[in-house]
Coordinates of C-alpha atoms in Angstrom, one line a residue:
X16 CA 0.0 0.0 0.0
X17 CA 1.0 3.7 -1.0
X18 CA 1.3 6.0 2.1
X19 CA -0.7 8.9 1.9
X20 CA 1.2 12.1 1.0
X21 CA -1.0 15.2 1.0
X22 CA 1.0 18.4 -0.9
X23 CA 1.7 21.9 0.1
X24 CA -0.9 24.3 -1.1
X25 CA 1.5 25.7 -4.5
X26 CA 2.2 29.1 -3.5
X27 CA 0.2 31.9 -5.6
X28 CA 3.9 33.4 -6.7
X29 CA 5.4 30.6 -7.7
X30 CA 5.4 29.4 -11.4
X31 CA 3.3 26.4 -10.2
X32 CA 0.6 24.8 -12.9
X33 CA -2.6 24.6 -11.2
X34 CA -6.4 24.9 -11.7
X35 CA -9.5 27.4 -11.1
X36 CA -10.1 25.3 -7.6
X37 CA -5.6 26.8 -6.3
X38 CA -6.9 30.2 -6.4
X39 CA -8.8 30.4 -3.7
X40 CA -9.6 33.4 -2.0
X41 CA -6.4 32.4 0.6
X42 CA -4.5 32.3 -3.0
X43 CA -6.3 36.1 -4.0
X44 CA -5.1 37.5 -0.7
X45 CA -1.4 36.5 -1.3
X46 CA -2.1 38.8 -4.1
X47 CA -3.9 41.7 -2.9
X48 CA -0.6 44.1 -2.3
X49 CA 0.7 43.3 -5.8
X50 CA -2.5 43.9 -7.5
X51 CA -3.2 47.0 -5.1
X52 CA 0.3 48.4 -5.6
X53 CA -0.4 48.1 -9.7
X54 CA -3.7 50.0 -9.9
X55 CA -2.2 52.7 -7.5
X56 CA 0.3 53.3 -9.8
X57 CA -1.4 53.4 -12.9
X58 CA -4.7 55.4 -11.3
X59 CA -3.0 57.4 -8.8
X60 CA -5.6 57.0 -6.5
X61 CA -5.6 54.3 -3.1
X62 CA -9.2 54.0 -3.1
X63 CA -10.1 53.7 -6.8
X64 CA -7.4 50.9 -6.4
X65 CA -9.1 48.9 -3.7
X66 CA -12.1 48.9 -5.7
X67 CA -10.5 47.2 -8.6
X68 CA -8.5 44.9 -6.1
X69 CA -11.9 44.1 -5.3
X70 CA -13.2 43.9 -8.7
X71 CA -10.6 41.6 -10.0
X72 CA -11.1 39.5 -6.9
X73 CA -15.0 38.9 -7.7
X74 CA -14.5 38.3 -11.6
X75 CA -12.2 35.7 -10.6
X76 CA -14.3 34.0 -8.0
X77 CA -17.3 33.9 -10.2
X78 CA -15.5 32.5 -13.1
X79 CA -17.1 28.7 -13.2
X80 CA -14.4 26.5 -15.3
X81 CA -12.3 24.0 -14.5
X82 CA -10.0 24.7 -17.4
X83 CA -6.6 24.7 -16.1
X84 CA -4.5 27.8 -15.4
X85 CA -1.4 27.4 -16.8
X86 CA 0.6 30.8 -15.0
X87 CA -2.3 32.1 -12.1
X88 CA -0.1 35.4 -11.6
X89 CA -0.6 36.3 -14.8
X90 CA -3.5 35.1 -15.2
X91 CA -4.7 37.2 -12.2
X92 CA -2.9 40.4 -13.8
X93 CA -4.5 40.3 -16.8
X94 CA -8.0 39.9 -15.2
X95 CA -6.5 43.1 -13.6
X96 CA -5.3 44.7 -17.0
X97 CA -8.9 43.9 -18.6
X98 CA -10.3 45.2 -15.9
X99 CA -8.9 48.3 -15.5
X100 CA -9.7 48.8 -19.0
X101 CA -13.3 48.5 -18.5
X102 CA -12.6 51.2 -15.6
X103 CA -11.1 54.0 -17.7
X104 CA -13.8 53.1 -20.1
X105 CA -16.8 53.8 -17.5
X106 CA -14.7 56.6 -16.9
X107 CA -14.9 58.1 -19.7
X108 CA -18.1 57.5 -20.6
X109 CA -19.3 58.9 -17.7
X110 CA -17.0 61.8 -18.1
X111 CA -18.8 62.4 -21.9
X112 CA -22.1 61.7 -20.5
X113 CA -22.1 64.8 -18.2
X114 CA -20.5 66.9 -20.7
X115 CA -23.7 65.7 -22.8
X116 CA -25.8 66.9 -20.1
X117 CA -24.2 70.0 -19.4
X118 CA -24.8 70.9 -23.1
X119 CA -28.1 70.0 -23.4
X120 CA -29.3 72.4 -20.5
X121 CA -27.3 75.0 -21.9
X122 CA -28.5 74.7 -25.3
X123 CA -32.3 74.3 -23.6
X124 CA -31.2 77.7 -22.3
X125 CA -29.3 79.1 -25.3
X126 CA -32.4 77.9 -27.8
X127 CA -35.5 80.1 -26.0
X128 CA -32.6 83.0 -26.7
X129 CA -31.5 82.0 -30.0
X130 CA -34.3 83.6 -32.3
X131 CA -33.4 87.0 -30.5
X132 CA -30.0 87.2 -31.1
X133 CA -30.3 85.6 -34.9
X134 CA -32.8 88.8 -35.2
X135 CA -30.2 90.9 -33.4
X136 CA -27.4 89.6 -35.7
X137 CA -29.4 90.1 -38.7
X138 CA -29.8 94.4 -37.8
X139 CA -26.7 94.5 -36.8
X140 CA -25.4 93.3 -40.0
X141 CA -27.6 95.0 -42.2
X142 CA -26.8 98.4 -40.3
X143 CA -23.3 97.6 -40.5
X144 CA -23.5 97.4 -44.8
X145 CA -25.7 100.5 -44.6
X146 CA -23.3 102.5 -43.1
X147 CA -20.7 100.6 -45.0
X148 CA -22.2 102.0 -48.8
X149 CA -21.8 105.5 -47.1
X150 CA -18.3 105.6 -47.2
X151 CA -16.4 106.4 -50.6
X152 CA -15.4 103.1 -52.3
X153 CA -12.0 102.7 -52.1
X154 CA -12.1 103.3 -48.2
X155 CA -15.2 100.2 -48.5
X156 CA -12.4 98.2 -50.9
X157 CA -9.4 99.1 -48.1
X158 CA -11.5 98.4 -45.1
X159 CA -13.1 95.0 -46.3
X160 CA -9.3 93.9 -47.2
X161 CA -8.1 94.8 -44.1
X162 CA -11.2 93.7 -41.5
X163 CA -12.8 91.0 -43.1
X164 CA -10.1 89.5 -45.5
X165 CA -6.9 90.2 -43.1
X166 CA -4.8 91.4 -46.0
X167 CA -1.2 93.3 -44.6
X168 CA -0.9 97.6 -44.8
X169 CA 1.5 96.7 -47.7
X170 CA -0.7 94.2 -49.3
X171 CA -3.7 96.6 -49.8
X172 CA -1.2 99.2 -50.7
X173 CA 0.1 97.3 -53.4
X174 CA -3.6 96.1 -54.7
X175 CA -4.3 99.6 -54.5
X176 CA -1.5 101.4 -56.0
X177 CA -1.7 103.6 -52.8
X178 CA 1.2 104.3 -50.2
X179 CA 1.0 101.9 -46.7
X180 CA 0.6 105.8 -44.9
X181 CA -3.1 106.3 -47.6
X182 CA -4.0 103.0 -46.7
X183 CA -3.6 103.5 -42.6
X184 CA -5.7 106.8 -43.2
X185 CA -8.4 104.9 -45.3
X186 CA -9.0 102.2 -42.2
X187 CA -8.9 105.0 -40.0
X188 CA -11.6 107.3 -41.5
X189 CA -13.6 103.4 -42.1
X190 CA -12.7 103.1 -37.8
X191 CA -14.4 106.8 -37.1
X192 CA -17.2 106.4 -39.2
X193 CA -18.0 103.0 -37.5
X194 CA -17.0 103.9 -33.7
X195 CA -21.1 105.7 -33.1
X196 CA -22.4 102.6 -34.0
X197 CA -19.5 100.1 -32.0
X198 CA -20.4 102.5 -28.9
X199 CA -24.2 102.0 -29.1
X200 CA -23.9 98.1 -29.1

């Protein structure tokens, strides 16, 4: 007859073969301050690390197979990289689901405002071309180029066969004639 020779629990940080049934939660524990010290470092945060620690522990537990793990350590850090994953994930989509909410409620606000201000924008602009035809065409040529098309003092000058000094005088005149109107709004 054989005598009866019971084995050593393997111990979770060796590079022992074992099955679902070796990581016990005595096995997990062995494993805590690894796994703990890993999601510290890549979340920065003690608390958000326990969670995961905790997290990690539970996917593992409810895991029903009796497929063999071949390295548990890496096994378990894995189920730690995946789950972190899912973490950032959440995090993010959280983080995008409140910046959806913040814009709806300012849009709610911004729409029962908007109809005023396209009105508002719609004077304002046709005041602006008003005043605009009153001025003599080459300061209306010089003053678009400048304001609205961002040409250079020498560019316009150039375009215009004026000095840089005619064109500075041309925007200023256009700048006089529009600062009642800039005042008032």
């Amino acid at each position: 007859m054989k005598p009866n020779r019971t084995l050593p629990p393997p111990s979770p940080l060796s590079d022992h073969k074992g099955t679902m049934q070796s990581l016990t939660v005595e096995t997990l524990e062995n494993f805590r301050k690894p796994l703990l010290r890993y999601f510290t470092r890549q979340l920065g945060s003690t608390f958000d690390a326990e969670d995961l620690v905790q997290d990690v522990f539970l996917r593992i537990l409810k895991r029903q197979s009796d497929s063999r793990i071949e390295e548990p350590k890496a096994f378990l850090f894995r189920a730690a990289a995946n789950t972190l994953k899912d973490h950032l994930r959440l995090q993010r989509r959280k983080k995008h689901n409140l910046h959806i909410a913040d814009t709806q409620a300012f849009r709610w606000e911004e729409d029962e405002r908007c109809e005023e201000r396209v009105h508002l924008a719609r004077r304002n602009l046709n005041q602006f071309w008003a005043e605009l035809s009153q001025l003599p065409k080459t300061t209306q040529t010089i003053f678009i180029m400048r304001m609205h098309q961002r040409y250079p003092y020498q560019q316009i000058a150039n375009a215009c066969a004026l000095s840089t000094r005619s064109v500075e005088r041309h925007i200023y005149r256009a700048l006089q004639h529009f600062s009642p109107i800039i005042e008032e709004s």
